[in-house]
Tab-separated table of C-alpha atoms and ligand atoms in Angstrom:
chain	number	residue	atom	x	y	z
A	8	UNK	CA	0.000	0.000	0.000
A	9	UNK	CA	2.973	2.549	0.711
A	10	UNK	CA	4.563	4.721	-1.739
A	11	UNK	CA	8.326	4.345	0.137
A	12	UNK	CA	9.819	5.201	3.185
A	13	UNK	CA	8.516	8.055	4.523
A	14	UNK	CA	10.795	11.529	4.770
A	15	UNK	CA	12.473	12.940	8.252
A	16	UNK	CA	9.587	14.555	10.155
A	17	UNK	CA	11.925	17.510	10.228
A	18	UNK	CA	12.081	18.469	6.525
A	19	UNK	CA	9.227	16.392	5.049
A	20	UNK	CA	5.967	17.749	3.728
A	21	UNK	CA	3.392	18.208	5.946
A	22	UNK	CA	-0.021	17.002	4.742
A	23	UNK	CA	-2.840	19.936	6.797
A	24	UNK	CA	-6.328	18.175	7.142
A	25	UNK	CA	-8.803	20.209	8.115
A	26	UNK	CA	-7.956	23.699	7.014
A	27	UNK	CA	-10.742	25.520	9.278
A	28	UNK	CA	-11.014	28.510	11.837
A	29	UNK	CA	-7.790	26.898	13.886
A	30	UNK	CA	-6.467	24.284	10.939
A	31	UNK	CA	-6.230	27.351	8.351
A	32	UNK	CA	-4.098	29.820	10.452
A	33	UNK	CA	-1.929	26.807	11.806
A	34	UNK	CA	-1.459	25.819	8.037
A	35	UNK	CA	-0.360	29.358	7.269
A	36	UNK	CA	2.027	29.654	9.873
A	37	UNK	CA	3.987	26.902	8.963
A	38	UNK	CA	4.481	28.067	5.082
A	39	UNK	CA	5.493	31.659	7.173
A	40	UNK	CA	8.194	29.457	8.448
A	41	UNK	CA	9.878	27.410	4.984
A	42	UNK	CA	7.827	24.399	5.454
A	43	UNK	CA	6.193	22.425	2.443
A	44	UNK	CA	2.542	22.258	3.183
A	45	UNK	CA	-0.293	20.603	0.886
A	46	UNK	CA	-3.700	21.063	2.586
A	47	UNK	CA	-7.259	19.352	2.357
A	48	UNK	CA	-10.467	20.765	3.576
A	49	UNK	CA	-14.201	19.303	1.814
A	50	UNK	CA	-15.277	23.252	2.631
A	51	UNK	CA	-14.642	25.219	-0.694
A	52	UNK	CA	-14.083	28.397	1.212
A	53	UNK	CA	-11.712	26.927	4.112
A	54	UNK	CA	-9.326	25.564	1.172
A	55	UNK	CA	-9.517	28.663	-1.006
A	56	UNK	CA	-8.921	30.761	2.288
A	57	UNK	CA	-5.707	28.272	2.870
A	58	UNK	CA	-4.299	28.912	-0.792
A	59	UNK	CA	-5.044	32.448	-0.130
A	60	UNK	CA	-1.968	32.060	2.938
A	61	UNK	CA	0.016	30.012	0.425
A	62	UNK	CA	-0.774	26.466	1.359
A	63	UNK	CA	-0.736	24.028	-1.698
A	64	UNK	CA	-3.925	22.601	-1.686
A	65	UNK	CA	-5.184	19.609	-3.166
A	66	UNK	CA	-8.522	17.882	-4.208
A	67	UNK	CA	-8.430	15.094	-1.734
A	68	UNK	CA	-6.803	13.526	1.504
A	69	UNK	CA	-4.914	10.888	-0.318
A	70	UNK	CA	-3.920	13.471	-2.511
A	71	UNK	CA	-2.337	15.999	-0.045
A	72	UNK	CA	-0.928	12.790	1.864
A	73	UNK	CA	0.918	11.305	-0.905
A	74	UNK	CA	4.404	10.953	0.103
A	75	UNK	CA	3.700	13.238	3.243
A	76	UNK	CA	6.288	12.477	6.241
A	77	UNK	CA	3.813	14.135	8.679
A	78	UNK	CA	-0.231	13.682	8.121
A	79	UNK	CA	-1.540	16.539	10.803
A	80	UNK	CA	-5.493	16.810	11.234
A	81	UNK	CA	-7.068	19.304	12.956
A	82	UNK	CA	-11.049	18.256	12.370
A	83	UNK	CA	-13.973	18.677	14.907
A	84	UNK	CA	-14.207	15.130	16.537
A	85	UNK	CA	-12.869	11.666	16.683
A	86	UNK	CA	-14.736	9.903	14.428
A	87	UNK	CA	-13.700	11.987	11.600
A	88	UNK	CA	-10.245	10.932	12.504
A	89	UNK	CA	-10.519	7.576	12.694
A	90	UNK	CA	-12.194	7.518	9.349
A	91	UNK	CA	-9.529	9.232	8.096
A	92	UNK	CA	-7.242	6.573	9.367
A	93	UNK	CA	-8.716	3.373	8.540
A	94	UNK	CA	-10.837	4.408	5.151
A	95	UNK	CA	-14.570	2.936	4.851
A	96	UNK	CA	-15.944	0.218	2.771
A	97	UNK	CA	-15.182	2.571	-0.550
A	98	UNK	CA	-11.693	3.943	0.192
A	99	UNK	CA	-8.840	3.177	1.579
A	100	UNK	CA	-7.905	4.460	4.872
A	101	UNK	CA	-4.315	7.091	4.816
A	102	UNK	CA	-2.739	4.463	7.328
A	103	UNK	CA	-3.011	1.881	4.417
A	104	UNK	CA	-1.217	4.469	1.828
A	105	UNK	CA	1.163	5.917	3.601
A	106	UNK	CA	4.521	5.067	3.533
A	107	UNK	CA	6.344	3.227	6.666
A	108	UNK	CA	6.856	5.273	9.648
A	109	UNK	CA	4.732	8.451	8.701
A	110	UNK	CA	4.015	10.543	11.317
A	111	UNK	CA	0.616	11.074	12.171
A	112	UNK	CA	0.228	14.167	14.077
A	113	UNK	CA	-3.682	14.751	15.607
A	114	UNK	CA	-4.091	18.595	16.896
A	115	UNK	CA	-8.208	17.657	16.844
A	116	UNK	CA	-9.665	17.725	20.074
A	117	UNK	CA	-11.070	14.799	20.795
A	118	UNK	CA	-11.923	12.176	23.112
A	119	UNK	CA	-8.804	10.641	24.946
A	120	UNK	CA	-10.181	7.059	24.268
A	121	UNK	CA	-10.466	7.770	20.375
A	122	UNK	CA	-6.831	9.097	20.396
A	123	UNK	CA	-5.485	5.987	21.905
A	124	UNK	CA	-7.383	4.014	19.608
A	125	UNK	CA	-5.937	6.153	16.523
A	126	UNK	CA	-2.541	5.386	18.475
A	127	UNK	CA	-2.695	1.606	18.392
A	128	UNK	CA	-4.369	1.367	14.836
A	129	UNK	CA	-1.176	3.741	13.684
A	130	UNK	CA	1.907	1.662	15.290
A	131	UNK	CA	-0.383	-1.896	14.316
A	132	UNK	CA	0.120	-0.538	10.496
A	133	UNK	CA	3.911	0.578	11.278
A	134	UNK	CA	3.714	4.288	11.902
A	135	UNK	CA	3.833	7.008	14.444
A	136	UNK	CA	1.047	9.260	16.498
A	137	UNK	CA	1.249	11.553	18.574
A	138	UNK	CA	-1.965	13.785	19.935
A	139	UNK	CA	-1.552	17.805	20.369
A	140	UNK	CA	-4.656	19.393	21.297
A	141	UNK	CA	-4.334	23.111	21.815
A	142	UNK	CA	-5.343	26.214	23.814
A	143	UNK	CA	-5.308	29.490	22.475
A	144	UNK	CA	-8.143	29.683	20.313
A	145	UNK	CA	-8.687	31.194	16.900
A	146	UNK	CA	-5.876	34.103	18.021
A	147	UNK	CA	-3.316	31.735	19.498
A	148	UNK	CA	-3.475	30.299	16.285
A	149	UNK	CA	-3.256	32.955	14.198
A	150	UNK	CA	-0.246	34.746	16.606
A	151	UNK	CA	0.927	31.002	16.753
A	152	UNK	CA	1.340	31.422	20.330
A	153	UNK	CA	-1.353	28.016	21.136
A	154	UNK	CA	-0.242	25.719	23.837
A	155	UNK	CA	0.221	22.008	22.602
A	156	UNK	CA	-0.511	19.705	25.208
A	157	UNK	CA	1.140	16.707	23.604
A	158	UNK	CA	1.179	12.859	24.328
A	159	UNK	CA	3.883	10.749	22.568
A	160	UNK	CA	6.910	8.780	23.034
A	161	UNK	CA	9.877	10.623	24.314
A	162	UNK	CA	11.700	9.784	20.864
A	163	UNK	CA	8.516	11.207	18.583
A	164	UNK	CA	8.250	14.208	20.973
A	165	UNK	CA	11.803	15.226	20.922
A	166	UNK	CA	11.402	15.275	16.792
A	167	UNK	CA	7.770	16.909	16.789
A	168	UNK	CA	8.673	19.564	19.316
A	169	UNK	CA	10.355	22.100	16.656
A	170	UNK	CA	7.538	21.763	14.624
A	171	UNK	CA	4.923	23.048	17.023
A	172	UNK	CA	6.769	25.547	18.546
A	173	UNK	CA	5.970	27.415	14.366
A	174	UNK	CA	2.373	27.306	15.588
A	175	UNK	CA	2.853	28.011	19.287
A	176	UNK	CA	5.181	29.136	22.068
A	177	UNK	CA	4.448	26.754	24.916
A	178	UNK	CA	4.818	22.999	24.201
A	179	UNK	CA	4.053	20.515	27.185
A	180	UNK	CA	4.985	16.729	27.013
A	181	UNK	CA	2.184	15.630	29.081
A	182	UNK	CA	3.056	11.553	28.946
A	183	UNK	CA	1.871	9.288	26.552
A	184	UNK	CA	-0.387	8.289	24.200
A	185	UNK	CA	-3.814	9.978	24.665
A	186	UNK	CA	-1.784	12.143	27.878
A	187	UNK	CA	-2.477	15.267	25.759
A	188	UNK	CA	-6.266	14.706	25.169
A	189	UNK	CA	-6.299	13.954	28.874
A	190	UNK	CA	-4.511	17.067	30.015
A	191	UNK	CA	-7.093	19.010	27.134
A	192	UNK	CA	-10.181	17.909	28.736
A	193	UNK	CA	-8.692	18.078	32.505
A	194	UNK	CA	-8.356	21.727	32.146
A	195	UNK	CA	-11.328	22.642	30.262
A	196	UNK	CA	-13.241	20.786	32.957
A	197	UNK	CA	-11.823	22.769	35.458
A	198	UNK	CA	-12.490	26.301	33.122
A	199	UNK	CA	-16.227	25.233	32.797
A	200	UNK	CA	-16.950	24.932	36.144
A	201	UNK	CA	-14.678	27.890	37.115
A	202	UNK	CA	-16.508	30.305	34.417
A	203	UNK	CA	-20.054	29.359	35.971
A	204	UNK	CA	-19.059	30.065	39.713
A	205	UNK	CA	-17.431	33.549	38.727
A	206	UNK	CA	-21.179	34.235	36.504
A	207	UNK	CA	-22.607	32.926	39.891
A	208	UNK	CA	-20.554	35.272	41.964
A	209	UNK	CA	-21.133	38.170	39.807
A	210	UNK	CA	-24.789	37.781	39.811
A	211	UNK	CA	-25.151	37.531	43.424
A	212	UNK	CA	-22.746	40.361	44.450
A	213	UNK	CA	-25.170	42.255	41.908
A	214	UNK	CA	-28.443	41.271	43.843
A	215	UNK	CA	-26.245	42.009	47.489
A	216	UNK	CA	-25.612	45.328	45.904
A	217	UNK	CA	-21.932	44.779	45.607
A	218	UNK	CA	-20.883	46.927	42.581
A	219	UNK	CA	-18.812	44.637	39.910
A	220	UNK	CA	-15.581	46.502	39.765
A	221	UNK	CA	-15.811	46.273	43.481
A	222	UNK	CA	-15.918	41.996	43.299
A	223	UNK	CA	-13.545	42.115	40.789
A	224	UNK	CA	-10.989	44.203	42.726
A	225	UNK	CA	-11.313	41.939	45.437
A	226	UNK	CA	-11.356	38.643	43.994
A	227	UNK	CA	-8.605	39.539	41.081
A	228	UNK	CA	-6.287	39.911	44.397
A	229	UNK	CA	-7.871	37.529	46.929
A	230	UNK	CA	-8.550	33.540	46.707
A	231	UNK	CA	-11.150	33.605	44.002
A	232	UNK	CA	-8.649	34.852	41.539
A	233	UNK	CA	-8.565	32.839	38.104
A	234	UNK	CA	-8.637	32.782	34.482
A	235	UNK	CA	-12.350	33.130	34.073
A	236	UNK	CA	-12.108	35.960	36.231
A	237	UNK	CA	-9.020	37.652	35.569
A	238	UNK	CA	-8.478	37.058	31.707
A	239	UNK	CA	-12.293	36.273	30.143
A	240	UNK	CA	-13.977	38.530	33.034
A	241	UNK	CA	-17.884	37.980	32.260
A	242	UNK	CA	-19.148	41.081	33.059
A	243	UNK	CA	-17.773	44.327	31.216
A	244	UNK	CA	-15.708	46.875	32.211
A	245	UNK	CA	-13.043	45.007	34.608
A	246	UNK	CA	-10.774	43.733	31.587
A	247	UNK	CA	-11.245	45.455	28.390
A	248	UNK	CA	-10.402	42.459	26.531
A	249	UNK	CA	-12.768	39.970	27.270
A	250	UNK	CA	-15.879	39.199	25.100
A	251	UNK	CA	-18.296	40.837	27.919
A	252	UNK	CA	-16.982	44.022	26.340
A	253	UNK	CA	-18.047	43.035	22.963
A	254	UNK	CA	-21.456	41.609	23.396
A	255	UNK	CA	-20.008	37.884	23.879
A	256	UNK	CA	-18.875	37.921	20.968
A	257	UNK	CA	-16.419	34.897	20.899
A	258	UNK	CA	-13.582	33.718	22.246
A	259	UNK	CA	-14.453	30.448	22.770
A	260	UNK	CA	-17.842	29.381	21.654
A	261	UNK	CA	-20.494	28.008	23.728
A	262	UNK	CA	-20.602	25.338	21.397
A	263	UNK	CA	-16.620	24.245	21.970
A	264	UNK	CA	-17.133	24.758	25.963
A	265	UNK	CA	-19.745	21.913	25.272
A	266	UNK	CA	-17.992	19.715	22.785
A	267	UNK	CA	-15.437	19.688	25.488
A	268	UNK	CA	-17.651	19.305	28.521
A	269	UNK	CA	-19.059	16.273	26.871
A	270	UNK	CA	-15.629	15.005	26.466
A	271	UNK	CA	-14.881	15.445	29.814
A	272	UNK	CA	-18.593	13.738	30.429
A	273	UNK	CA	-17.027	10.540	28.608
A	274	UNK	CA	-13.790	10.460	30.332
A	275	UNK	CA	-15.202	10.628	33.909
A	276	UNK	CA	-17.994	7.622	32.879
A	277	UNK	CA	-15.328	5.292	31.051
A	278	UNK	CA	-13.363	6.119	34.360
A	279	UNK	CA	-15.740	5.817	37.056
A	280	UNK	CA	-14.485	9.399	38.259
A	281	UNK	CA	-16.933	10.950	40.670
A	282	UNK	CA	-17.011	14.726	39.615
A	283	UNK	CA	-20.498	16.214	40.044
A	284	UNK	CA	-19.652	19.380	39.749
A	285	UNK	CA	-17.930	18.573	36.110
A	286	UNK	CA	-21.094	16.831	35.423
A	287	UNK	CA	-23.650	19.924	36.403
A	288	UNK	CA	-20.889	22.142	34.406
A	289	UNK	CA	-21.639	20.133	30.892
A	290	UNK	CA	-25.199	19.824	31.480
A	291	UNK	CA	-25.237	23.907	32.410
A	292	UNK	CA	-23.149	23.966	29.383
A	293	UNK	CA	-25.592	22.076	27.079
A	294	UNK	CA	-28.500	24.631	28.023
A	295	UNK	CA	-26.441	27.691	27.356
A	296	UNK	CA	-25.347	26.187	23.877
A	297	UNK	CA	-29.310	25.213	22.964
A	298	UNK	CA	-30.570	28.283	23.574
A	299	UNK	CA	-28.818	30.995	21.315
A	300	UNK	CA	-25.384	30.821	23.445
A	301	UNK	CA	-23.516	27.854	20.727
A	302	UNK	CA	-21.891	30.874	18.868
A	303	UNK	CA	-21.803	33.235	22.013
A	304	UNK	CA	-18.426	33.327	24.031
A	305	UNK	CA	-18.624	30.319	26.598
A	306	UNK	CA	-18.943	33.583	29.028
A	307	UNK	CA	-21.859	34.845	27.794
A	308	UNK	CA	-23.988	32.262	30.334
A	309	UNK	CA	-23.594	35.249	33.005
A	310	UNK	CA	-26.776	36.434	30.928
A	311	UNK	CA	-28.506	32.939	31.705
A	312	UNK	CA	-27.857	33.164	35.340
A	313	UNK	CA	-28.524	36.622	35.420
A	314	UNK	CA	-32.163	36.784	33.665
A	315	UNK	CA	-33.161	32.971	35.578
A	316	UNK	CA	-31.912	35.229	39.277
A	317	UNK	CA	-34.176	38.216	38.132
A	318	UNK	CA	-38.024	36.505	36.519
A	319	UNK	CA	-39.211	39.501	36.568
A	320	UNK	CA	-36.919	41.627	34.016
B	430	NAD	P1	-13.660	23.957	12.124
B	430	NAD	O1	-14.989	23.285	11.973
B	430	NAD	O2	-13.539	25.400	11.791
B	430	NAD	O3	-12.581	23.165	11.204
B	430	NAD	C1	-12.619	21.797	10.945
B	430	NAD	C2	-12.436	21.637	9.429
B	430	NAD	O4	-12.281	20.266	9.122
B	430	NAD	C3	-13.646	22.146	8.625
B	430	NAD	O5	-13.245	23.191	7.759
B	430	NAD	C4	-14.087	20.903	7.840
B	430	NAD	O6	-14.580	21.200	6.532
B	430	NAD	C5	-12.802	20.093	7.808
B	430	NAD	N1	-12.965	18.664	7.536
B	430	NAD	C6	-13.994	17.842	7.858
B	430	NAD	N2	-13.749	16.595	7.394
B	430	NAD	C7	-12.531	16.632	6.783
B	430	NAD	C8	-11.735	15.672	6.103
B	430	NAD	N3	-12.117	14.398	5.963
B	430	NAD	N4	-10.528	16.048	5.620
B	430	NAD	C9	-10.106	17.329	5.743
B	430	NAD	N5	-10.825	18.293	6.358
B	430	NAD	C10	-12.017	17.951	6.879
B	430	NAD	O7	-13.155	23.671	13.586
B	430	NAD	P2	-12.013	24.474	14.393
B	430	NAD	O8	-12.630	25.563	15.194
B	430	NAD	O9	-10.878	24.757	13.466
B	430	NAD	O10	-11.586	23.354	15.458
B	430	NAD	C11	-10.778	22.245	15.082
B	430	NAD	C12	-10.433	21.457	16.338
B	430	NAD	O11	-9.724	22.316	17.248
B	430	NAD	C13	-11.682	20.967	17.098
B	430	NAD	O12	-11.431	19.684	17.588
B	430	NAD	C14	-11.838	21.983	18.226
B	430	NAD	O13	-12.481	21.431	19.361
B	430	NAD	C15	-10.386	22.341	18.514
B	430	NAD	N6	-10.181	23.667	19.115
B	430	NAD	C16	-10.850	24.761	18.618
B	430	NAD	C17	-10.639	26.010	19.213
B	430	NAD	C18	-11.356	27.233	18.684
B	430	NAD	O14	-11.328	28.269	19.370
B	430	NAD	N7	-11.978	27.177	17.487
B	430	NAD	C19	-9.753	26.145	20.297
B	430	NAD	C20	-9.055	25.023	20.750
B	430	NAD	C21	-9.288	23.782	20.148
């Protein structure tokens, strides 16, 4: 099925899959930086968008894997990955056509028992994976400053490590296979529940008459201080960055927050984890993203909490 030994990982073409709102700017950085990159996305625009940045692009994912010494996806969930992998009835899978030893690289984020799978199904055909989710967002990736939380073998980390540090400045080797995935949905459990208990707090320091700046200057310095707070503040005015400055406009979708909450969901069942308060998060979550908040920043569900405290605005 291969076409020949596949090229160093540290010179080779890289074949982009998935050339959307993360995949395209990723793509773009690494032509920025010398590297050969032919792309595939199904989306007309997301390709023609990719060319636009100077990524070759080409009409399928065999095509832009052909002779590829790294095969990097960045698509919306596992399945699409696997399928990717191992082909369907009609075609071929790329771990079938690509040459010995490729290195398949999966930035997706998806579930952490999908990425192992993907790992053993690569080394059973004679290749490589490794699994960098990222934080960072749509701007990380465009600034290529996203954290890769990466989980690989010492040997395929020390090679791949160059490579992501042209798409983003901090690079953790979180253990092995499936490690990254894990460390992904570990934090984004803990930012989920974190985000709704500083829209809690904000809501009833509003009803108490406490004045927001007036939390905010308190908690920023005091033991409530985090992320959600500090960085993504949900109510306006504190930190002129965040999204509650500009409407909720995202940032980091309901819709993701949910994806991820779900994954977490997964990962605490196939575990037997007790972690109600991750569980209440993704079901919070799910509400918020069914009811006009999917394309909202994730901290937009201050409104929720707000307008449910007050029934009779
Ligand atoms: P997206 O939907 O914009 O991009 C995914 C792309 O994959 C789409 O353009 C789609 O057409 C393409 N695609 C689907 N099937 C394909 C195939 N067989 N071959 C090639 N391309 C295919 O999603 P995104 O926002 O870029 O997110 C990608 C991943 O990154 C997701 O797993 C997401 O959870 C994660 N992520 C996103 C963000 C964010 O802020 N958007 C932040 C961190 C992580």
């Amino acid at each position: 099925m291969s076409d020949g030994e596949a090229t160093e990982v540290t010179g080779g073409t890289i074949a982009f899959l998935g050339l959307g709102h993360m995949g395209g700017p990723m793509a773009a950085n690494l032509v920025k930086a010398g590297r050969d990159v032919v792309g595939f996305d199904p989306f007309p625009a997301a390709a023609e968008a990719a060319r636009a940045h100077g990524v070759e692009v080409a009409q399928s994912a065999e095509e832009a894997a052909k002779g590829a010494a790294i095969i990097l996806t960045m698509l919306q969930k596992g399945e699409q990955v696997l399928e990717l992998y191992r082909g369907t009835e009609e075609q071929w899978g790329l771990l079938a056509s690509a040459a010995p030893g490729t290195l398949f690289l999966d930035c997706s984020t998806i579930n952490v028992d999908d990425a192992r799978e993907a790992a053993e199904a690569a080394t059973a055909a004679g290749h490589r994976f490794i699994d960098a989710p990222v934080s960072g967002g749509v701007m990380g990736a465009e600034a290529a400053t996203l954290t890769f939380m990466v989980g690989a073998s010492d040997e395929d980390f020390a090679q791949v490590e160059p490579l992501l540090g042209l798409m983003g400045k901090r690079i953790v080797h979180c253990g092995d296979h499936g490690a990254g995935q894990a460390a992904k949905v570990c934090n984004n459990m803990i930012l989920g529940a974190s985000m709704i208990a500083v829209c809690e707090a904000f809501v009833l320091a509003e009803k108490l008459g406490l004045k927001d700046d007036v939390l905010f200057d308190v908690a920023a310095h005091a033991s409530g201080q985090c992320w959600a707070l500090t960085t993504n503040c949900p109510v306006p005015g504190p930190v002129p960055a965040s999204p509650a400055n500009r409407n909720y406009e995202p940032g980091f979708t309901g819709a993701l927050m949910s994806k991820d909450l779900h994954l977490a969901l997964q990962a605490i069942e196939s575990t037997g984890t007790i972690a109600p308060l991750g569980t209440l998060a993704a079901k919070i979550y799910d509400e918020f993203a069914t009811h006009g908040g999917a394309t909202r920043d994730f901290s937009g569900i201050i409104t929720d909490i707000r307008y449910r405290s007050n029934p009779q605005i």
